[in-house]
Amino acid sequence: MTPTLVPHHPARDWAEIQERMLVPLYEAVYARLGVGPGTRLLGLDCGTGLALLMAAARGAVAAGAERDHARAELARVRLPEGVTVASEVPGDGPYDVVTSFHAADRTSFGPGDLTRAAQPGAAVVLAGWGPPERCATEPLLRLADRLADRRPSPRTDLGALVVRAGLRPVGSGRVACPFGYADEASAVRGLLSTGVFDAAVRTADPAQVEKEIGEALAPYRRADGTVWMPNAFRYVVARVP
């Protein structure tokens, strides 16, 4: 594979390469819920803050919680004054919209956190990967399991998570979120920044992990060297009783 040009910095790679791939999901959810002036929104696992920035641009009062220290620090640098990011669920609620855009993969918050700062009737949104047949990244997810020497990770049942959190489901949707990269090196860095390969990097040779990711990207590499991976994400909307 083409060698990466700079050392990996997962939080920065997430901010500079990967996070924008989910913009269609953020936009679809905010449009559906009418996020705007008067909305108080809390984003769990808010990463480096792009979804919060988009909510604030719509006029919402936005805050986030992120337990990855490096991501949280980058978010604080990037976000405008008044948009806060804490390591735990903030106590300055209540919020009328709570989002967990990574409920199916890297979330570090449990079902109870979804309602801790939410007011009665608040909308709670959980999101994750769409059907495997509509996700070009599916083989990469299976590769991550193989390299980490573990059984394939089962898909998180968002509906079951809604039930465990004591929420009332009111709707769902799917959004196309293609992953597009300038080159293979950017694709490898972006995919590594998601956290999907963290266990593999800890248990295997990182150089071998990068090599195998590059090889798995071959079907999605275009003639001009760019990488294009069509994906669909699913979200569930629920209400706090």
PDB file of C-alpha atoms in Angstrom:
ATOM      1  CA  MET A   1       0.000   0.000   0.000  1.00  0.00           C
ATOM      2  CA  THR A   2       0.988   3.643  -0.326  1.00  0.00           C
ATOM      3  CA  PRO A   3       2.773   4.687   2.897  1.00  0.00           C
ATOM      4  CA  THR A   4       1.099   7.310   5.036  1.00  0.00           C
ATOM      5  CA  LEU A   5       2.749  10.710   4.763  1.00  0.00           C
ATOM      6  CA  VAL A   6       2.459  11.854   8.377  1.00  0.00           C
ATOM      7  CA  PRO A   7       2.334  10.059  11.738  1.00  0.00           C
ATOM      8  CA  HIS A   8      -1.121   9.059  12.903  1.00  0.00           C
ATOM      9  CA  HIS A   9      -2.920  11.341  15.318  1.00  0.00           C
ATOM     10  CA  PRO A  10      -6.353   9.700  15.737  1.00  0.00           C
ATOM     11  CA  ALA A  11      -8.189  12.721  17.138  1.00  0.00           C
ATOM     12  CA  ARG A  12      -6.781  15.069  14.510  1.00  0.00           C
ATOM     13  CA  ASP A  13      -7.394  12.551  11.739  1.00  0.00           C
ATOM     14  CA  TRP A  14     -10.999  12.248  12.910  1.00  0.00           C
ATOM     15  CA  ALA A  15     -11.385  16.032  12.832  1.00  0.00           C
ATOM     16  CA  GLU A  16      -9.611  16.607   9.520  1.00  0.00           C
ATOM     17  CA  ILE A  17     -10.594  13.519   7.518  1.00  0.00           C
ATOM     18  CA  GLN A  18     -13.376  11.378   8.933  1.00  0.00           C
ATOM     19  CA  GLU A  19     -15.880  13.468  10.878  1.00  0.00           C
ATOM     20  CA  ARG A  20     -17.259  15.276   7.825  1.00  0.00           C
ATOM     21  CA  MET A  21     -18.381  11.954   6.325  1.00  0.00           C
ATOM     22  CA  LEU A  22     -21.335  12.023   8.727  1.00  0.00           C
ATOM     23  CA  VAL A  23     -22.567  15.511   7.774  1.00  0.00           C
ATOM     24  CA  PRO A  24     -25.549  14.078   5.791  1.00  0.00           C
ATOM     25  CA  LEU A  25     -26.647  12.208   8.922  1.00  0.00           C
ATOM     26  CA  TYR A  26     -26.390  15.297  11.117  1.00  0.00           C
ATOM     27  CA  GLU A  27     -28.273  17.405   8.581  1.00  0.00           C
ATOM     28  CA  ALA A  28     -31.072  14.847   8.145  1.00  0.00           C
ATOM     29  CA  VAL A  29     -31.624  14.486  11.893  1.00  0.00           C
ATOM     30  CA  TYR A  30     -31.558  18.223  12.571  1.00  0.00           C
ATOM     31  CA  ALA A  31     -33.982  18.899   9.724  1.00  0.00           C
ATOM     32  CA  ARG A  32     -36.363  16.184  10.913  1.00  0.00           C
ATOM     33  CA  LEU A  33     -36.386  17.508  14.479  1.00  0.00           C
ATOM     34  CA  GLY A  34     -36.493  21.166  13.495  1.00  0.00           C
ATOM     35  CA  VAL A  35     -33.312  22.008  15.392  1.00  0.00           C
ATOM     36  CA  GLY A  36     -32.968  25.785  15.499  1.00  0.00           C
ATOM     37  CA  PRO A  37     -33.486  28.823  17.730  1.00  0.00           C
ATOM     38  CA  GLY A  38     -35.001  27.729  21.019  1.00  0.00           C
ATOM     39  CA  THR A  39     -33.524  24.202  20.835  1.00  0.00           C
ATOM     40  CA  ARG A  40     -31.272  23.062  23.674  1.00  0.00           C
ATOM     41  CA  LEU A  41     -29.216  20.210  22.259  1.00  0.00           C
ATOM     42  CA  LEU A  42     -26.827  17.794  23.950  1.00  0.00           C
ATOM     43  CA  GLY A  43     -24.512  15.624  21.851  1.00  0.00           C
ATOM     44  CA  LEU A  44     -23.095  12.500  23.502  1.00  0.00           C
ATOM     45  CA  ASP A  45     -19.772  11.221  22.096  1.00  0.00           C
ATOM     46  CA  CYS A  46     -19.570  14.543  20.286  1.00  0.00           C
ATOM     47  CA  GLY A  47     -16.077  13.868  18.924  1.00  0.00           C
ATOM     48  CA  THR A  48     -14.286  17.001  17.801  1.00  0.00           C
ATOM     49  CA  GLY A  49     -17.488  18.988  17.663  1.00  0.00           C
ATOM     50  CA  LEU A  50     -18.656  19.230  14.054  1.00  0.00           C
ATOM     51  CA  ALA A  51     -22.232  18.155  14.844  1.00  0.00           C
ATOM     52  CA  LEU A  52     -22.378  20.698  17.670  1.00  0.00           C
ATOM     53  CA  LEU A  53     -21.069  23.409  15.364  1.00  0.00           C
ATOM     54  CA  MET A  54     -23.806  22.607  12.842  1.00  0.00           C
ATOM     55  CA  ALA A  55     -26.476  22.750  15.561  1.00  0.00           C
ATOM     56  CA  ALA A  56     -25.159  26.091  16.792  1.00  0.00           C
ATOM     57  CA  ALA A  57     -25.160  27.427  13.227  1.00  0.00           C
ATOM     58  CA  ARG A  58     -28.897  26.645  13.136  1.00  0.00           C
ATOM     59  CA  GLY A  59     -29.401  28.803  16.218  1.00  0.00           C
ATOM     60  CA  ALA A  60     -29.527  26.038  18.843  1.00  0.00           C
ATOM     61  CA  VAL A  61     -27.865  26.190  22.237  1.00  0.00           C
ATOM     62  CA  ALA A  62     -25.488  23.228  21.960  1.00  0.00           C
ATOM     63  CA  ALA A  63     -23.327  21.309  24.412  1.00  0.00           C
ATOM     64  CA  GLY A  64     -21.445  18.045  24.175  1.00  0.00           C
ATOM     65  CA  ALA A  65     -19.981  15.235  26.223  1.00  0.00           C
ATOM     66  CA  GLU A  66     -16.845  13.412  25.046  1.00  0.00           C
ATOM     67  CA  ARG A  67     -14.695  11.073  27.133  1.00  0.00           C
ATOM     68  CA  ASP A  68     -11.816  10.879  24.653  1.00  0.00           C
ATOM     69  CA  HIS A  69      -9.528  13.585  26.024  1.00  0.00           C
ATOM     70  CA  ALA A  70      -7.784  14.371  22.729  1.00  0.00           C
ATOM     71  CA  ARG A  71     -11.062  14.724  20.836  1.00  0.00           C
ATOM     72  CA  ALA A  72     -12.577  16.869  23.572  1.00  0.00           C
ATOM     73  CA  GLU A  73      -9.577  19.201  23.576  1.00  0.00           C
ATOM     74  CA  LEU A  74      -9.761  19.639  19.811  1.00  0.00           C
ATOM     75  CA  ALA A  75     -13.487  20.325  20.063  1.00  0.00           C
ATOM     76  CA  ARG A  76     -12.902  23.076  22.619  1.00  0.00           C
ATOM     77  CA  VAL A  77     -10.383  24.730  20.296  1.00  0.00           C
ATOM     78  CA  ARG A  78     -12.646  24.502  17.238  1.00  0.00           C
ATOM     79  CA  LEU A  79     -15.999  25.476  18.731  1.00  0.00           C
ATOM     80  CA  PRO A  80     -17.210  29.046  19.222  1.00  0.00           C
ATOM     81  CA  GLU A  81     -17.722  30.596  22.621  1.00  0.00           C
ATOM     82  CA  GLY A  82     -20.868  29.309  24.258  1.00  0.00           C
ATOM     83  CA  VAL A  83     -20.635  25.777  22.840  1.00  0.00           C
ATOM     84  CA  THR A  84     -19.220  23.648  25.644  1.00  0.00           C
ATOM     85  CA  VAL A  85     -17.759  20.140  25.763  1.00  0.00           C
ATOM     86  CA  ALA A  86     -17.379  18.208  29.007  1.00  0.00           C
ATOM     87  CA  SER A  87     -16.106  14.738  29.809  1.00  0.00           C
ATOM     88  CA  GLU A  88     -19.393  13.776  31.487  1.00  0.00           C
ATOM     89  CA  VAL A  89     -23.067  14.523  30.915  1.00  0.00           C
ATOM     90  CA  PRO A  90     -23.399  18.196  31.881  1.00  0.00           C
ATOM     91  CA  GLY A  91     -25.681  19.200  34.713  1.00  0.00           C
ATOM     92  CA  ASP A  92     -26.957  22.412  33.160  1.00  0.00           C
ATOM     93  CA  GLY A  93     -30.003  20.850  31.479  1.00  0.00           C
ATOM     94  CA  PRO A  94     -32.662  20.100  30.795  1.00  0.00           C
ATOM     95  CA  TYR A  95     -32.155  19.545  27.060  1.00  0.00           C
ATOM     96  CA  ASP A  96     -34.956  18.983  24.589  1.00  0.00           C
ATOM     97  CA  VAL A  97     -32.796  17.150  22.017  1.00  0.00           C
ATOM     98  CA  VAL A  98     -30.167  14.529  22.884  1.00  0.00           C
ATOM     99  CA  THR A  99     -28.110  12.889  20.140  1.00  0.00           C
ATOM    100  CA  SER A 100     -25.917   9.802  20.219  1.00  0.00           C
ATOM    101  CA  PHE A 101     -24.667   9.549  16.642  1.00  0.00           C
ATOM    102  CA  HIS A 102     -22.230   6.758  17.593  1.00  0.00           C
ATOM    103  CA  ALA A 103     -24.610   4.619  19.636  1.00  0.00           C
ATOM    104  CA  ALA A 104     -23.767   1.551  17.562  1.00  0.00           C
ATOM    105  CA  ASP A 105     -19.976   1.712  17.595  1.00  0.00           C
ATOM    106  CA  ARG A 106     -17.704   3.782  19.810  1.00  0.00           C
ATOM    107  CA  THR A 107     -20.112   5.116  22.427  1.00  0.00           C
ATOM    108  CA  SER A 108     -18.793   5.396  25.973  1.00  0.00           C
ATOM    109  CA  PHE A 109     -22.141   6.446  27.437  1.00  0.00           C
ATOM    110  CA  GLY A 110     -24.795   4.033  28.658  1.00  0.00           C
ATOM    111  CA  PRO A 111     -28.597   3.981  28.308  1.00  0.00           C
ATOM    112  CA  GLY A 112     -29.044   5.976  31.502  1.00  0.00           C
ATOM    113  CA  ASP A 113     -26.961   8.825  30.111  1.00  0.00           C
ATOM    114  CA  LEU A 114     -29.450   9.334  27.292  1.00  0.00           C
ATOM    115  CA  THR A 115     -32.099  10.695  29.661  1.00  0.00           C
ATOM    116  CA  ARG A 116     -30.023  12.078  32.548  1.00  0.00           C
ATOM    117  CA  ALA A 117     -30.130  15.680  31.289  1.00  0.00           C
ATOM    118  CA  ALA A 118     -33.250  15.432  29.110  1.00  0.00           C
ATOM    119  CA  GLN A 119     -36.575  17.044  29.892  1.00  0.00           C
ATOM    120  CA  PRO A 120     -39.844  15.081  29.627  1.00  0.00           C
ATOM    121  CA  GLY A 121     -40.859  14.808  25.999  1.00  0.00           C
ATOM    122  CA  ALA A 122     -37.322  15.445  24.753  1.00  0.00           C
ATOM    123  CA  ALA A 123     -36.268  13.843  21.477  1.00  0.00           C
ATOM    124  CA  VAL A 124     -33.432  11.320  21.734  1.00  0.00           C
ATOM    125  CA  VAL A 125     -31.674  10.197  18.561  1.00  0.00           C
ATOM    126  CA  LEU A 126     -29.537   7.055  18.322  1.00  0.00           C
ATOM    127  CA  ALA A 127     -27.603   6.272  15.152  1.00  0.00           C
ATOM    128  CA  GLY A 128     -25.318   3.629  13.714  1.00  0.00           C
ATOM    129  CA  TRP A 129     -24.426   1.614  10.643  1.00  0.00           C
ATOM    130  CA  GLY A 130     -27.158   0.771   8.162  1.00  0.00           C
ATOM    131  CA  PRO A 131     -27.795  -2.666   6.623  1.00  0.00           C
ATOM    132  CA  PRO A 132     -24.539  -4.527   5.837  1.00  0.00           C
ATOM    133  CA  GLU A 133     -25.484  -4.876   2.189  1.00  0.00           C
ATOM    134  CA  ARG A 134     -25.631  -1.083   1.917  1.00  0.00           C
ATOM    135  CA  CYS A 135     -22.321  -0.402   3.674  1.00  0.00           C
ATOM    136  CA  ALA A 136     -19.094  -0.642   1.704  1.00  0.00           C
ATOM    137  CA  THR A 137     -17.244  -0.517   5.008  1.00  0.00           C
ATOM    138  CA  GLU A 138     -18.751  -3.837   6.127  1.00  0.00           C
ATOM    139  CA  PRO A 139     -15.700  -5.872   4.947  1.00  0.00           C
ATOM    140  CA  LEU A 140     -13.475  -3.452   6.866  1.00  0.00           C
ATOM    141  CA  LEU A 141     -15.483  -4.029  10.049  1.00  0.00           C
ATOM    142  CA  ARG A 142     -15.049  -7.775   9.618  1.00  0.00           C
ATOM    143  CA  LEU A 143     -11.336  -7.241   8.931  1.00  0.00           C
ATOM    144  CA  ALA A 144     -11.024  -5.340  12.216  1.00  0.00           C
ATOM    145  CA  ASP A 145     -12.524  -8.317  14.063  1.00  0.00           C
ATOM    146  CA  ARG A 146     -10.191 -10.774  12.326  1.00  0.00           C
ATOM    147  CA  LEU A 147      -7.065  -8.729  13.018  1.00  0.00           C
ATOM    148  CA  ALA A 148      -8.088  -8.395  16.676  1.00  0.00           C
ATOM    149  CA  ASP A 149      -8.615 -12.183  16.785  1.00  0.00           C
ATOM    150  CA  ARG A 150     -12.184 -11.902  18.002  1.00  0.00           C
ATOM    151  CA  ARG A 151     -15.586 -13.056  16.861  1.00  0.00           C
ATOM    152  CA  PRO A 152     -17.443 -10.712  14.496  1.00  0.00           C
ATOM    153  CA  SER A 153     -19.053  -7.947  16.503  1.00  0.00           C
ATOM    154  CA  PRO A 154     -22.864  -8.163  16.371  1.00  0.00           C
ATOM    155  CA  ARG A 155     -24.734  -5.144  15.071  1.00  0.00           C
ATOM    156  CA  THR A 156     -26.090  -2.999  17.874  1.00  0.00           C
ATOM    157  CA  ASP A 157     -29.875  -3.169  17.991  1.00  0.00           C
ATOM    158  CA  LEU A 158     -30.857   0.486  18.268  1.00  0.00           C
ATOM    159  CA  GLY A 159     -34.453  -0.461  19.009  1.00  0.00           C
ATOM    160  CA  ALA A 160     -33.361  -2.603  21.952  1.00  0.00           C
ATOM    161  CA  LEU A 161     -31.200   0.232  23.226  1.00  0.00           C
ATOM    162  CA  VAL A 162     -34.235   2.529  23.119  1.00  0.00           C
ATOM    163  CA  VAL A 163     -36.175   0.034  25.245  1.00  0.00           C
ATOM    164  CA  ARG A 164     -33.315  -0.336  27.769  1.00  0.00           C
ATOM    165  CA  ALA A 165     -33.189   3.431  28.148  1.00  0.00           C
ATOM    166  CA  GLY A 166     -36.931   3.545  28.902  1.00  0.00           C
ATOM    167  CA  LEU A 167     -37.664   5.647  25.822  1.00  0.00           C
ATOM    168  CA  ARG A 168     -40.670   5.645  23.513  1.00  0.00           C
ATOM    169  CA  PRO A 169     -39.738   5.088  19.842  1.00  0.00           C
ATOM    170  CA  VAL A 170     -41.456   7.459  17.427  1.00  0.00           C
ATOM    171  CA  GLY A 171     -39.619   7.041  14.117  1.00  0.00           C
ATOM    172  CA  SER A 172     -36.515   6.084  12.211  1.00  0.00           C
ATOM    173  CA  GLY A 173     -34.685   6.798   8.989  1.00  0.00           C
ATOM    174  CA  ARG A 174     -31.721   5.967   6.762  1.00  0.00           C
ATOM    175  CA  VAL A 175     -29.209   8.382   5.320  1.00  0.00           C
ATOM    176  CA  ALA A 176     -26.539   7.883   2.653  1.00  0.00           C
ATOM    177  CA  CYS A 177     -23.136   8.808   4.075  1.00  0.00           C
ATOM    178  CA  PRO A 178     -20.475   7.906   1.498  1.00  0.00           C
ATOM    179  CA  PHE A 179     -16.880   7.881   2.683  1.00  0.00           C
ATOM    180  CA  GLY A 180     -14.718   9.728   0.173  1.00  0.00           C
ATOM    181  CA  TYR A 181     -10.956  10.139   0.510  1.00  0.00           C
ATOM    182  CA  ALA A 182      -8.332  11.987  -1.517  1.00  0.00           C
ATOM    183  CA  ASP A 183      -6.065   8.934  -1.592  1.00  0.00           C
ATOM    184  CA  GLU A 184      -5.414   5.594   0.042  1.00  0.00           C
ATOM    185  CA  ALA A 185      -3.238   7.048   2.792  1.00  0.00           C
ATOM    186  CA  SER A 186      -6.039   9.411   3.822  1.00  0.00           C
ATOM    187  CA  ALA A 187      -8.511   6.537   3.759  1.00  0.00           C
ATOM    188  CA  VAL A 188      -6.327   4.433   6.054  1.00  0.00           C
ATOM    189  CA  ARG A 189      -5.847   7.323   8.478  1.00  0.00           C
ATOM    190  CA  GLY A 190      -9.552   8.158   8.437  1.00  0.00           C
ATOM    191  CA  LEU A 191     -10.650   4.590   9.071  1.00  0.00           C
ATOM    192  CA  LEU A 192      -8.108   4.135  11.854  1.00  0.00           C
ATOM    193  CA  SER A 193      -9.427   7.304  13.515  1.00  0.00           C
ATOM    194  CA  THR A 194     -12.911   5.780  13.894  1.00  0.00           C
ATOM    195  CA  GLY A 195     -11.703   3.475  16.670  1.00  0.00           C
ATOM    196  CA  VAL A 196     -12.888   0.364  14.831  1.00  0.00           C
ATOM    197  CA  PHE A 197      -9.305  -0.888  14.543  1.00  0.00           C
ATOM    198  CA  ASP A 198      -8.112   0.072  18.040  1.00  0.00           C
ATOM    199  CA  ALA A 199      -8.195  -3.504  19.345  1.00  0.00           C
ATOM    200  CA  ALA A 200      -6.399  -4.759  16.226  1.00  0.00           C
ATOM    201  CA  VAL A 201      -3.633  -2.163  16.610  1.00  0.00           C
ATOM    202  CA  ARG A 202      -3.172  -3.188  20.246  1.00  0.00           C
ATOM    203  CA  THR A 203      -2.910  -6.901  19.470  1.00  0.00           C
ATOM    204  CA  ALA A 204      -1.219  -6.950  16.047  1.00  0.00           C
ATOM    205  CA  ASP A 205       1.616  -5.194  14.236  1.00  0.00           C
ATOM    206  CA  PRO A 206       0.283  -1.701  13.390  1.00  0.00           C
ATOM    207  CA  ALA A 207       2.131  -1.755  10.061  1.00  0.00           C
ATOM    208  CA  GLN A 208       0.420  -5.028   9.164  1.00  0.00           C
ATOM    209  CA  VAL A 209      -2.952  -3.553  10.141  1.00  0.00           C
ATOM    210  CA  GLU A 210      -2.345  -0.607   7.809  1.00  0.00           C
ATOM    211  CA  LYS A 211      -1.236  -2.929   5.016  1.00  0.00           C
ATOM    212  CA  GLU A 212      -4.360  -5.071   5.285  1.00  0.00           C
ATOM    213  CA  ILE A 213      -6.652  -2.032   5.398  1.00  0.00           C
ATOM    214  CA  GLY A 214      -4.983  -0.774   2.221  1.00  0.00           C
ATOM    215  CA  GLU A 215      -5.493  -4.111   0.497  1.00  0.00           C
ATOM    216  CA  ALA A 216      -9.167  -4.210   1.589  1.00  0.00           C
ATOM    217  CA  LEU A 217      -9.676  -0.779   0.019  1.00  0.00           C
ATOM    218  CA  ALA A 218      -8.709  -2.011  -3.452  1.00  0.00           C
ATOM    219  CA  PRO A 219     -12.323  -2.443  -4.710  1.00  0.00           C
ATOM    220  CA  TYR A 220     -13.103   1.169  -3.793  1.00  0.00           C
ATOM    221  CA  ARG A 221     -10.003   2.804  -5.274  1.00  0.00           C
ATOM    222  CA  ARG A 222     -10.751   4.780  -8.417  1.00  0.00           C
ATOM    223  CA  ALA A 223      -8.545   5.467 -11.422  1.00  0.00           C
ATOM    224  CA  ASP A 224      -7.525   8.901 -10.126  1.00  0.00           C
ATOM    225  CA  GLY A 225      -6.345   7.408  -6.812  1.00  0.00           C
ATOM    226  CA  THR A 226      -9.318   8.574  -4.753  1.00  0.00           C
ATOM    227  CA  VAL A 227     -11.259   6.135  -2.580  1.00  0.00           C
ATOM    228  CA  TRP A 228     -15.066   6.082  -2.618  1.00  0.00           C
ATOM    229  CA  MET A 229     -17.114   3.893  -0.256  1.00  0.00           C
ATOM    230  CA  PRO A 230     -20.930   4.153  -0.373  1.00  0.00           C
ATOM    231  CA  ASN A 231     -22.526   3.701   3.039  1.00  0.00           C
ATOM    232  CA  ALA A 232     -25.911   4.041   4.687  1.00  0.00           C
ATOM    233  CA  PHE A 233     -26.499   4.976   8.303  1.00  0.00           C
ATOM    234  CA  ARG A 234     -29.662   4.339  10.312  1.00  0.00           C
ATOM    235  CA  TYR A 235     -31.103   6.483  13.064  1.00  0.00           C
ATOM    236  CA  VAL A 236     -33.933   6.018  15.549  1.00  0.00           C
ATOM    237  CA  VAL A 237     -35.913   8.859  17.107  1.00  0.00           C
ATOM    238  CA  ALA A 238     -37.422   8.312  20.547  1.00  0.00           C
ATOM    239  CA  ARG A 239     -39.071  10.442  23.200  1.00  0.00           C
ATOM    240  CA  VAL A 240     -38.485  10.693  26.928  1.00  0.00           C
ATOM    241  CA  PRO A 241     -41.734   9.779  28.730  1.00  0.00           C
TER     242      PRO A 241
END
